[in-house]
Tab-separated table of N, CA and C in Angstrom:
chain	number	residue	atom	x	y	z
B	451	MET	N	12.403	-10.936	7.956
B	451	MET	CA	11.366	-10.946	8.963
B	451	MET	C	10.914	-9.501	9.193
B	452	VAL	N	9.657	-9.242	8.962
B	452	VAL	CA	9.068	-7.925	9.244
B	452	VAL	C	7.838	-8.184	10.098
B	453	SER	N	7.782	-7.477	11.253
B	453	SER	CA	6.659	-7.660	12.162
B	453	SER	C	6.612	-6.469	13.120
B	454	LYS	N	5.713	-6.514	14.074
B	454	LYS	CA	5.658	-5.462	15.085
B	454	LYS	C	6.973	-5.361	15.842
B	455	LYS	N	7.628	-6.500	16.086
B	455	LYS	CA	8.878	-6.533	16.841
B	455	LYS	C	10.112	-6.366	15.940
B	456	HIS	N	9.945	-6.518	14.638
B	456	HIS	CA	11.070	-6.466	13.692
B	456	HIS	C	10.719	-5.529	12.540
B	457	PRO	N	10.748	-4.207	12.788
B	457	PRO	CA	10.358	-3.265	11.750
B	457	PRO	C	11.469	-2.975	10.733
B	458	ILE	N	11.029	-2.388	9.626
B	458	ILE	CA	11.936	-1.833	8.624
B	458	ILE	C	11.705	-0.333	8.592
B	459	ASN	N	12.666	0.407	8.064
B	459	ASN	CA	12.482	1.866	8.044
B	459	ASN	C	11.849	2.340	6.744
B	460	ALA	N	11.524	3.622	6.701
B	460	ALA	CA	10.851	4.201	5.528
B	460	ALA	C	11.701	4.123	4.263
B	461	GLY	N	13.010	3.999	4.428
B	461	GLY	CA	13.905	3.925	3.288
B	461	GLY	C	14.062	2.545	2.680
B	462	TYR	N	13.478	1.523	3.309
B	462	TYR	CA	13.612	0.153	2.798
B	462	TYR	C	13.043	0.065	1.376
B	463	ARG	N	13.756	-0.633	0.480
B	463	ARG	CA	13.298	-0.846	-0.902
B	463	ARG	C	13.371	-2.318	-1.220
B	464	ARG	N	12.273	-2.843	-1.728
B	464	ARG	CA	12.255	-4.257	-2.144
B	464	ARG	C	13.002	-4.374	-3.465
B	465	SER	N	13.388	-5.590	-3.815
B	465	SER	CA	14.169	-5.815	-5.027
B	465	SER	C	13.320	-6.448	-6.117
B	466	SER	N	13.785	-6.325	-7.355
B	466	SER	CA	13.202	-6.961	-8.541
B	466	SER	C	11.684	-6.900	-8.558
B	467	VAL	N	11.165	-5.706	-8.625
B	467	VAL	CA	9.712	-5.458	-8.554
B	467	VAL	C	9.016	-5.808	-9.849
B	468	THR	N	7.796	-6.358	-9.727
B	468	THR	CA	6.983	-6.734	-10.910
B	468	THR	C	5.638	-6.024	-10.853
B	469	SER	N	4.960	-6.091	-11.984
B	469	SER	CA	3.571	-5.594	-12.080
B	469	SER	C	2.667	-6.800	-12.132
B	470	PRO	N	1.445	-6.735	-11.783
B	470	PRO	CA	0.699	-5.539	-11.372
B	470	PRO	C	0.680	-5.347	-9.854
B	471	TYR	N	1.237	-6.257	-9.072
B	471	TYR	CA	1.059	-6.198	-7.639
B	471	TYR	C	2.275	-5.685	-6.866
B	472	GLY	N	3.364	-5.370	-7.561
B	472	GLY	CA	4.537	-4.836	-6.894
B	472	GLY	C	5.334	-5.864	-6.104
B	473	LEU	N	5.134	-7.124	-6.436
B	473	LEU	CA	5.832	-8.204	-5.720
B	473	LEU	C	7.241	-8.398	-6.281
B	474	THR	N	8.082	-9.088	-5.532
B	474	THR	CA	9.374	-9.440	-6.079
B	474	THR	C	9.137	-10.423	-7.232
B	475	ARG	N	10.088	-10.501	-8.142
B	475	ARG	CA	9.915	-11.417	-9.303
B	475	ARG	C	9.651	-12.856	-8.863
B	476	GLU	N	10.464	-13.299	-7.895
B	476	GLU	CA	10.313	-14.682	-7.420
B	476	GLU	C	8.923	-14.915	-6.817
B	477	THR	N	8.450	-13.969	-6.028
B	477	THR	CA	7.130	-14.082	-5.411
B	477	THR	C	6.045	-14.086	-6.476
B	478	GLN	N	6.166	-13.196	-7.464
B	478	GLN	CA	5.178	-13.138	-8.538
B	478	GLN	C	5.141	-14.418	-9.339
B	479	ARG	N	6.297	-14.986	-9.652
B	479	ARG	CA	6.342	-16.255	-10.401
B	479	ARG	C	5.637	-17.357	-9.626
B	480	ALA	N	5.918	-17.432	-8.338
B	480	ALA	CA	5.287	-18.467	-7.495
B	480	ALA	C	3.776	-18.248	-7.403
B	481	LEU	N	3.377	-17.003	-7.261
B	481	LEU	CA	1.952	-16.672	-7.182
B	481	LEU	C	1.238	-17.052	-8.491
B	482	THR	N	1.857	-16.760	-9.608
B	482	THR	CA	1.258	-17.091	-10.916
B	482	THR	C	1.076	-18.605	-11.038
B	483	ARG	N	2.084	-19.372	-10.616
B	483	ARG	CA	1.983	-20.847	-10.660
B	483	ARG	C	0.871	-21.338	-9.719
B	484	MET	N	0.792	-20.752	-8.548
B	484	MET	CA	-0.223	-21.176	-7.570
B	484	MET	C	-1.624	-20.869	-8.072
B	485	ILE	N	-1.826	-19.699	-8.627
B	485	ILE	CA	-3.148	-19.330	-9.147
B	485	ILE	C	-3.553	-20.266	-10.289
B	486	ALA	N	-2.617	-20.608	-11.154
B	486	ALA	CA	-2.892	-21.520	-12.262
B	486	ALA	C	-3.244	-22.917	-11.747
B	487	ALA	N	-2.526	-23.382	-10.755
B	487	ALA	CA	-2.817	-24.712	-10.175
B	487	ALA	C	-4.189	-24.734	-9.514
B	488	ALA	N	-4.531	-23.679	-8.817
B	488	ALA	CA	-5.846	-23.579	-8.195
B	488	ALA	C	-6.933	-23.565	-9.262
B	489	ARG	N	-6.744	-22.772	-10.293
B	489	ARG	CA	-7.722	-22.688	-11.387
B	489	ARG	C	-7.963	-24.049	-12.010
B	490	ALA	N	-6.877	-24.833	-12.169
B	490	ALA	CA	-7.005	-26.185	-12.744
B	490	ALA	C	-7.871	-27.090	-11.866
B	491	LYS	N	-7.988	-26.755	-10.591
B	491	LYS	CA	-8.821	-27.521	-9.660
B	491	LYS	C	-10.188	-26.857	-9.440
B	492	GLY	N	-10.471	-25.826	-10.228
B	492	GLY	CA	-11.760	-25.145	-10.111
B	492	GLY	C	-11.839	-24.144	-8.979
B	493	VAL	N	-10.670	-23.659	-8.515
B	493	VAL	CA	-10.615	-22.716	-7.405
B	493	VAL	C	-10.146	-21.354	-7.941
B	494	ARG	N	-10.909	-20.330	-7.578
B	494	ARG	CA	-10.578	-18.959	-8.011
B	494	ARG	C	-9.824	-18.245	-6.904
B	495	ILE	N	-8.612	-17.747	-7.231
B	495	ILE	CA	-7.818	-16.952	-6.302
B	495	ILE	C	-7.697	-15.555	-6.893
B	496	VAL	N	-8.072	-14.553	-6.090
B	496	VAL	CA	-7.976	-13.161	-6.485
B	496	VAL	C	-7.020	-12.451	-5.521
B	497	VAL	N	-6.135	-11.635	-6.080
B	497	VAL	CA	-5.243	-10.831	-5.243
B	497	VAL	C	-5.976	-9.560	-4.837
B	498	ARG	N	-6.114	-9.371	-3.548
B	498	ARG	CA	-6.763	-8.160	-3.043
B	498	ARG	C	-5.709	-7.075	-2.761
B	499	SER	N	-4.526	-7.495	-2.337
B	499	SER	CA	-3.475	-6.536	-2.032
B	499	SER	C	-2.106	-7.194	-2.138
B	500	GLY	N	-1.165	-6.463	-2.697
B	500	GLY	CA	0.210	-6.920	-2.786
B	500	GLY	C	1.096	-5.924	-2.059
B	501	TYR	N	2.044	-5.340	-2.818
B	501	TYR	CA	2.973	-4.384	-2.228
B	501	TYR	C	2.249	-3.113	-1.759
B	502	ARG	N	2.725	-2.575	-0.638
B	502	ARG	CA	2.272	-1.270	-0.142
B	502	ARG	C	3.509	-0.477	0.271
B	503	SER	N	3.535	0.790	-0.094
B	503	SER	CA	4.627	1.656	0.320
B	503	SER	C	4.475	2.032	1.796
B	504	TYR	N	5.505	2.612	2.360
B	504	TYR	CA	5.469	3.098	3.733
B	504	TYR	C	4.330	4.106	3.899
B	505	ALA	N	4.236	5.041	2.956
B	505	ALA	CA	3.181	6.064	3.015
B	505	ALA	C	1.791	5.455	2.898
B	506	GLN	N	1.634	4.502	2.005
B	506	GLN	CA	0.339	3.849	1.825
B	506	GLN	C	-0.047	3.089	3.089
B	507	GLN	N	0.905	2.392	3.723
B	507	GLN	CA	0.603	1.660	4.955
B	507	GLN	C	0.194	2.634	6.059
B	508	LYS	N	0.843	3.761	6.139
B	508	LYS	CA	0.498	4.780	7.111
B	508	LYS	C	-0.944	5.277	6.917
B	509	GLN	N	-1.295	5.488	5.662
B	509	GLN	CA	-2.647	5.939	5.312
B	509	GLN	C	-3.698	4.873	5.654
B	510	ILE	N	-3.401	3.641	5.367
B	510	ILE	CA	-4.325	2.544	5.654
B	510	ILE	C	-4.573	2.435	7.153
B	511	LEU	N	-3.518	2.466	7.956
B	511	LEU	CA	-3.695	2.354	9.398
B	511	LEU	C	-4.520	3.535	9.932
B	512	ALA	N	-4.242	4.732	9.492
B	512	ALA	CA	-5.005	5.901	9.951
B	512	ALA	C	-6.491	5.764	9.583
B	513	SER	N	-6.751	5.274	8.382
B	513	SER	CA	-8.130	5.058	7.931
B	513	SER	C	-8.841	4.001	8.786
B	514	LYS	N	-8.144	2.943	9.095
B	514	LYS	CA	-8.736	1.864	9.903
B	514	LYS	C	-8.960	2.301	11.349
B	515	ILE	N	-8.086	3.133	11.881
B	515	ILE	CA	-8.284	3.653	13.229
B	515	ILE	C	-9.579	4.482	13.258
B	516	ARG	N	-9.768	5.320	12.241
B	516	ARG	CA	-11.022	6.107	12.141
B	516	ARG	C	-12.230	5.187	11.987
B	517	GLU	N	-12.089	4.187	11.120
B	517	GLU	CA	-13.209	3.259	10.853
B	517	GLU	C	-13.610	2.491	12.087
B	518	TYR	N	-12.616	1.939	12.815
B	518	TYR	CA	-12.906	1.129	13.991
B	518	TYR	C	-13.196	1.972	15.228
B	519	GLY	N	-12.722	3.230	15.221
B	519	GLY	CA	-12.907	4.079	16.396
B	519	GLY	C	-12.006	3.680	17.554
B	520	SER	N	-11.012	2.827	17.239
B	520	SER	CA	-10.108	2.314	18.287
B	520	SER	C	-8.790	1.975	17.639
B	521	GLU	N	-7.710	2.602	18.150
B	521	GLU	CA	-6.387	2.307	17.611
B	521	GLU	C	-5.953	0.876	17.929
B	522	SER	N	-6.243	0.411	19.140
B	522	SER	CA	-5.821	-0.928	19.514
B	522	SER	C	-6.550	-1.992	18.682
B	523	LEU	N	-7.820	-1.781	18.391
B	523	LEU	CA	-8.555	-2.721	17.543
B	523	LEU	C	-8.023	-2.701	16.117
B	524	ALA	N	-7.790	-1.517	15.611
B	524	ALA	CA	-7.270	-1.390	14.230
B	524	ALA	C	-5.916	-2.080	14.110
B	525	ARG	N	-5.082	-1.976	15.120
B	525	ARG	CA	-3.744	-2.567	15.069
B	525	ARG	C	-3.744	-4.084	15.220
B	526	ARG	N	-4.872	-4.683	15.567
B	526	ARG	CA	-4.958	-6.159	15.595
B	526	ARG	C	-4.877	-6.736	14.189
B	527	TYR	N	-5.357	-5.969	13.199
B	527	TYR	CA	-5.399	-6.434	11.810
B	527	TYR	C	-4.539	-5.617	10.861
B	528	ASN	N	-4.136	-4.434	11.285
B	528	ASN	CA	-3.442	-3.520	10.387
B	528	ASN	C	-2.124	-3.074	10.979
B	529	ALA	N	-1.080	-3.258	10.223
B	529	ALA	CA	0.262	-2.926	10.682
B	529	ALA	C	0.550	-1.440	10.533
B	530	ALA	N	1.366	-0.961	11.442
B	530	ALA	CA	1.879	0.390	11.323
B	530	ALA	C	2.914	0.391	10.182
B	531	PRO	N	3.179	1.555	9.606
B	531	PRO	CA	4.204	1.602	8.554
B	531	PRO	C	5.541	1.124	9.116
B	532	GLY	N	6.237	0.348	8.298
B	532	GLY	CA	7.512	-0.235	8.739
B	532	GLY	C	7.339	-1.582	9.405
B	533	ARG	N	6.113	-1.955	9.677
B	533	ARG	CA	5.830	-3.218	10.357
B	533	ARG	C	4.913	-4.143	9.544
B	534	SER	N	4.786	-3.808	8.258
B	534	SER	CA	3.936	-4.604	7.366
B	534	SER	C	4.764	-5.402	6.368
B	535	GLU	N	4.481	-6.683	6.265
B	535	GLU	CA	5.152	-7.532	5.280
B	535	GLU	C	4.821	-7.092	3.854
B	536	HIS	N	3.703	-6.396	3.691
B	536	HIS	CA	3.355	-5.921	2.351
B	536	HIS	C	4.441	-4.966	1.800
B	537	GLN	N	5.184	-4.306	2.675
B	537	GLN	CA	6.221	-3.382	2.235
B	537	GLN	C	7.430	-4.121	1.644
B	538	THR	N	7.510	-5.424	1.791
B	538	THR	CA	8.640	-6.210	1.296
B	538	THR	C	8.445	-6.734	-0.114
B	539	GLY	N	7.181	-6.755	-0.598
B	539	GLY	CA	6.899	-7.376	-1.877
B	539	GLY	C	6.829	-8.891	-1.783
B	540	LEU	N	6.734	-9.436	-0.547
B	540	LEU	CA	6.686	-10.878	-0.311
B	540	LEU	C	5.332	-11.334	0.196
B	541	ALA	N	4.400	-10.420	0.439
B	541	ALA	CA	3.105	-10.767	1.035
B	541	ALA	C	1.945	-10.371	0.115
B	542	VAL	N	0.927	-11.224	0.159
B	542	VAL	CA	-0.293	-10.961	-0.615
B	542	VAL	C	-1.524	-11.319	0.212
B	543	ASP	N	-2.562	-10.547	-0.022
B	543	ASP	CA	-3.851	-10.861	0.558
B	543	ASP	C	-4.682	-11.498	-0.555
B	544	LEU	N	-5.171	-12.718	-0.296
B	544	LEU	CA	-5.836	-13.519	-1.315
B	544	LEU	C	-7.240	-13.876	-0.881
B	545	TRP	N	-8.154	-13.942	-1.839
B	545	TRP	CA	-9.546	-14.295	-1.553
B	545	TRP	C	-10.198	-14.807	-2.822
B	546	ASP	N	-11.493	-15.083	-2.771
B	546	ASP	CA	-12.224	-15.598	-3.910
B	546	ASP	C	-12.913	-14.512	-4.725
B	547	GLY	N	-12.780	-13.272	-4.296
B	547	GLY	CA	-13.457	-12.153	-4.979
B	547	GLY	C	-14.856	-11.897	-4.466
B	548	VAL	N	-15.319	-12.702	-3.514
B	548	VAL	CA	-16.680	-12.567	-2.979
B	548	VAL	C	-16.679	-12.405	-1.444
B	549	THR	N	-16.108	-13.365	-0.767
B	549	THR	CA	-16.142	-13.416	0.691
B	549	THR	C	-14.849	-12.858	1.257
B	550	TRP	N	-14.969	-11.786	2.077
B	550	TRP	CA	-13.771	-11.189	2.666
B	550	TRP	C	-13.830	-11.315	4.181
B	551	GLY	N	-12.719	-11.099	4.817
B	551	GLY	CA	-12.627	-11.175	6.271
B	551	GLY	C	-12.347	-12.590	6.725
B	552	VAL	N	-12.636	-12.869	7.984
B	552	VAL	CA	-12.358	-14.182	8.552
B	552	VAL	C	-13.124	-15.286	7.806
B	553	GLY	N	-14.231	-14.928	7.171
B	553	GLY	CA	-15.000	-15.892	6.368
B	553	GLY	C	-14.219	-16.508	5.228
B	554	VAL	N	-13.100	-15.896	4.824
B	554	VAL	CA	-12.257	-16.455	3.766
B	554	VAL	C	-11.883	-17.893	4.086
B	555	ARG	N	-11.672	-18.180	5.377
B	555	ARG	CA	-11.219	-19.525	5.753
B	555	ARG	C	-12.209	-20.620	5.371
B	556	ASN	N	-13.476	-20.285	5.273
B	556	ASN	CA	-14.517	-21.288	4.958
B	556	ASN	C	-14.857	-21.385	3.483
B	557	THR	N	-14.206	-20.578	2.668
B	557	THR	CA	-14.483	-20.625	1.230
B	557	THR	C	-13.640	-21.718	0.573
B	558	LYS	N	-14.038	-22.106	-0.608
B	558	LYS	CA	-13.250	-23.072	-1.370
B	558	LYS	C	-11.827	-22.563	-1.566
B	559	THR	N	-11.698	-21.277	-1.828
B	559	THR	CA	-10.383	-20.666	-2.005
B	559	THR	C	-9.564	-20.727	-0.726
B	560	GLY	N	-10.154	-20.326	0.392
B	560	GLY	CA	-9.437	-20.354	1.666
B	560	GLY	C	-8.962	-21.734	2.032
B	561	LYS	N	-9.834	-22.714	1.843
B	561	LYS	CA	-9.477	-24.107	2.171
B	561	LYS	C	-8.364	-24.619	1.250
B	562	TRP	N	-8.453	-24.295	-0.035
B	562	TRP	CA	-7.423	-24.737	-0.979
B	562	TRP	C	-6.082	-24.082	-0.632
B	563	LEU	N	-6.086	-22.793	-0.350
B	563	LEU	CA	-4.839	-22.103	-0.011
B	563	LEU	C	-4.179	-22.719	1.222
B	564	TRP	N	-4.972	-22.929	2.248
B	564	TRP	CA	-4.407	-23.459	3.492
B	564	TRP	C	-3.786	-24.838	3.272
B	565	ALA	N	-4.386	-25.611	2.396
B	565	ALA	CA	-3.894	-26.963	2.142
B	565	ALA	C	-2.757	-27.006	1.134
B	566	ASN	N	-2.647	-25.999	0.243
B	566	ASN	CA	-1.714	-26.108	-0.866
B	566	ASN	C	-0.709	-24.989	-1.050
B	567	ALA	N	-0.885	-23.840	-0.394
B	567	ALA	CA	-0.008	-22.695	-0.641
B	567	ALA	C	1.472	-23.042	-0.411
B	568	TRP	N	1.726	-23.895	0.569
B	568	TRP	CA	3.122	-24.269	0.872
B	568	TRP	C	3.826	-24.887	-0.329
B	569	ARG	N	3.080	-25.553	-1.201
B	569	ARG	CA	3.666	-26.190	-2.390
B	569	ARG	C	4.288	-25.150	-3.332
B	570	TYR	N	3.846	-23.901	-3.209
B	570	TYR	CA	4.293	-22.823	-4.077
B	570	TYR	C	5.161	-21.804	-3.319
B	571	GLY	N	5.530	-22.162	-2.094
B	571	GLY	CA	6.426	-21.319	-1.310
B	571	GLY	C	5.755	-20.315	-0.392
B	572	PHE	N	4.441	-20.424	-0.236
B	572	PHE	CA	3.697	-19.479	0.599
B	572	PHE	C	3.245	-20.137	1.923
B	573	ILE	N	3.186	-19.314	2.971
B	573	ILE	CA	2.628	-19.784	4.244
B	573	ILE	C	1.525	-18.838	4.698
B	574	LEU	N	0.577	-19.384	5.414
B	574	LEU	CA	-0.425	-18.556	6.085
B	574	LEU	C	0.318	-17.846	7.200
B	575	ARG	N	0.388	-16.550	7.121
B	575	ARG	CA	1.273	-15.820	8.021
B	575	ARG	C	0.705	-15.583	9.424
B	576	TYR	N	-0.608	-15.415	9.544
B	576	TYR	CA	-1.218	-15.136	10.844
B	576	TYR	C	-2.277	-16.187	11.158
B	577	PRO	N	-1.844	-17.384	11.586
B	577	PRO	CA	-2.776	-18.482	11.857
B	577	PRO	C	-3.680	-18.192	13.056
B	578	ASN	N	-4.774	-18.927	13.084
B	578	ASN	CA	-5.748	-18.820	14.177
B	578	ASN	C	-5.110	-19.205	15.501
B	579	GLY	N	-5.373	-18.415	16.534
B	579	GLY	CA	-4.878	-18.726	17.877
B	579	GLY	C	-3.439	-18.327	18.117
B	580	LYS	N	-2.797	-17.620	17.205
B	580	LYS	CA	-1.375	-17.279	17.353
B	580	LYS	C	-1.115	-15.776	17.497
B	581	GLU	N	-2.151	-15.020	17.876
B	581	GLU	CA	-2.029	-13.573	17.977
B	581	GLU	C	-0.951	-13.147	18.980
B	582	LYS	N	-0.781	-13.888	20.077
B	582	LYS	CA	0.238	-13.522	21.062
B	582	LYS	C	1.645	-13.658	20.502
B	583	ILE	N	1.802	-14.530	19.538
B	583	ILE	CA	3.111	-14.729	18.906
B	583	ILE	C	3.340	-13.739	17.764
B	584	THR	N	2.355	-13.611	16.868
B	584	THR	CA	2.520	-12.769	15.670
B	584	THR	C	2.210	-11.292	15.934
B	585	GLY	N	1.391	-11.030	16.921
B	585	GLY	CA	0.963	-9.661	17.173
B	585	GLY	C	-0.261	-9.255	16.381
B	586	TYR	N	-0.761	-10.159	15.535
B	586	TYR	CA	-1.922	-9.863	14.710
B	586	TYR	C	-2.964	-10.957	14.877
B	587	ALA	N	-4.223	-10.534	14.746
B	587	ALA	CA	-5.337	-11.471	14.803
B	587	ALA	C	-5.286	-12.407	13.583
B	588	PHE	N	-6.017	-13.486	13.651
B	588	PHE	CA	-6.141	-14.467	12.570
B	588	PHE	C	-6.515	-13.773	11.248
B	589	GLU	N	-5.697	-13.990	10.234
B	589	GLU	CA	-5.957	-13.432	8.912
B	589	GLU	C	-5.847	-14.568	7.883
B	590	PRO	N	-6.946	-15.245	7.567
B	590	PRO	CA	-6.885	-16.376	6.643
B	590	PRO	C	-6.621	-15.977	5.190
B	591	TRP	N	-6.454	-14.723	4.943
B	591	TRP	CA	-6.202	-14.204	3.604
B	591	TRP	C	-4.758	-13.790	3.369
B	592	HIS	N	-3.960	-13.674	4.431
B	592	HIS	CA	-2.605	-13.085	4.323
B	592	HIS	C	-1.569	-14.203	4.180
B	593	TYR	N	-0.950	-14.252	3.004
B	593	TYR	CA	0.073	-15.262	2.724
B	593	TYR	C	1.401	-14.580	2.451
B	594	ARG	N	2.474	-15.212	2.970
B	594	ARG	CA	3.823	-14.687	2.852
B	594	ARG	C	4.656	-15.681	2.084
B	595	TYR	N	5.384	-15.204	1.098
B	595	TYR	CA	6.276	-16.050	0.331
B	595	TYR	C	7.583	-16.248	1.106
B	596	ILE	N	7.955	-17.504	1.333
B	596	ILE	CA	9.242	-17.840	1.954
B	596	ILE	C	10.044	-18.844	1.103
B	597	GLY	N	9.511	-19.206	-0.033
B	597	GLY	CA	10.234	-20.087	-0.941
B	597	GLY	C	10.203	-21.541	-0.507
B	598	ALA	N	11.292	-22.257	-0.808
B	598	ALA	CA	11.361	-23.710	-0.562
B	598	ALA	C	11.169	-24.081	0.898
B	599	ARG	N	11.459	-23.155	1.820
B	599	ARG	CA	11.290	-23.448	3.257
B	599	ARG	C	9.844	-23.718	3.635
B	600	ALA	N	8.915	-23.320	2.791
B	600	ALA	CA	7.491	-23.542	3.090
B	600	ALA	C	7.173	-25.040	3.202
B	601	LYS	N	7.983	-25.875	2.585
B	601	LYS	CA	7.755	-27.331	2.707
B	601	LYS	C	7.835	-27.795	4.153
B	602	ASP	N	8.585	-27.054	4.955
B	602	ASP	CA	8.698	-27.389	6.380
B	602	ASP	C	7.388	-27.111	7.148
B	603	PHE	N	6.539	-26.323	6.544
B	603	PHE	CA	5.238	-26.010	7.157
B	603	PHE	C	4.203	-27.043	6.726
B	604	GLY	N	4.138	-27.359	5.442
B	604	GLY	CA	3.188	-28.361	4.942
B	604	GLY	C	1.760	-27.871	4.949
B	605	ALA	N	0.860	-28.777	4.660
B	605	ALA	CA	-0.580	-28.460	4.528
B	605	ALA	C	-1.199	-28.147	5.883
B	606	ASN	N	-2.106	-27.188	5.870
B	606	ASN	CA	-2.937	-26.838	7.038
B	606	ASN	C	-2.125	-26.548	8.286
B	607	SER	N	-1.002	-25.878	8.106
B	607	SER	CA	-0.101	-25.594	9.221
B	607	SER	C	-0.544	-24.370	10.015
B	608	ASN	N	-0.444	-24.490	11.328
B	608	ASN	CA	-0.693	-23.349	12.222
B	608	ASN	C	0.625	-22.820	12.786
B	609	GLN	N	1.744	-23.317	12.261
B	609	GLN	CA	3.044	-22.832	12.710
B	609	GLN	C	3.239	-21.399	12.209
B	610	THR	N	3.810	-20.552	13.040
B	610	THR	CA	4.069	-19.189	12.623
B	610	THR	C	5.509	-19.062	12.120
B	611	LEU	N	5.762	-18.006	11.400
B	611	LEU	CA	7.129	-17.759	10.941
B	611	LEU	C	8.046	-17.508	12.140
B	612	GLU	N	7.510	-16.838	13.163
B	612	GLU	CA	8.295	-16.602	14.383
B	612	GLU	C	8.701	-17.919	15.045
B	613	GLU	N	7.786	-18.877	15.115
B	613	GLU	CA	8.103	-20.182	15.689
B	613	GLU	C	9.147	-20.896	14.828
B	614	TYR	N	8.956	-20.864	13.545
B	614	TYR	CA	9.869	-21.543	12.619
B	614	TYR	C	11.293	-20.982	12.741
B	615	LEU	N	11.400	-19.662	12.910
B	615	LEU	CA	12.713	-19.024	12.979
B	615	LEU	C	13.283	-18.980	14.385
B	616	GLY	N	12.527	-19.539	15.352
B	616	GLY	CA	12.988	-19.545	16.740
B	616	GLY	C	12.881	-18.202	17.427
B	617	LEU	N	11.947	-17.376	16.978
B	617	LEU	CA	11.773	-16.054	17.533
B	617	LEU	C	10.581	-15.955	18.491
B	618	ALA	N	9.895	-17.071	18.673
B	618	ALA	CA	8.695	-17.033	19.528
B	618	ALA	C	9.014	-17.572	20.913
């Protein structure tokens, strides 16, 4: 569990890293299967972001604070270093290669992911309306690999990982 309330330190190292996205081997295998299944249904899934180092996450947050002109606004969507699941190699940002932002939810890709990602071990990590629990605004592009436990979430789930683990 990595979140605003459950950080990791700068020395944390993920295990069994793969290319090209820096994910753990298990996460990459599941992602490859999910992308192939989506493609077979005519759905295009593109990885926008995978692993990020502590330094990279720090740089991203600083850039977003400048872009938004507000630290509190930037932190609604962007984690501080040590508080990003991307640092674990278990999280990916997915889209169709065209529509980014909250609009992802209305794309063929976004709808397919929400209905099917659990079959491949992924959950929508920051569901709509759960910002008080997760600490982050709705991100229909951010998926976290949790393996076989994703079956407990099922299709179109708004359950958070915090709720599932009894941390909410």
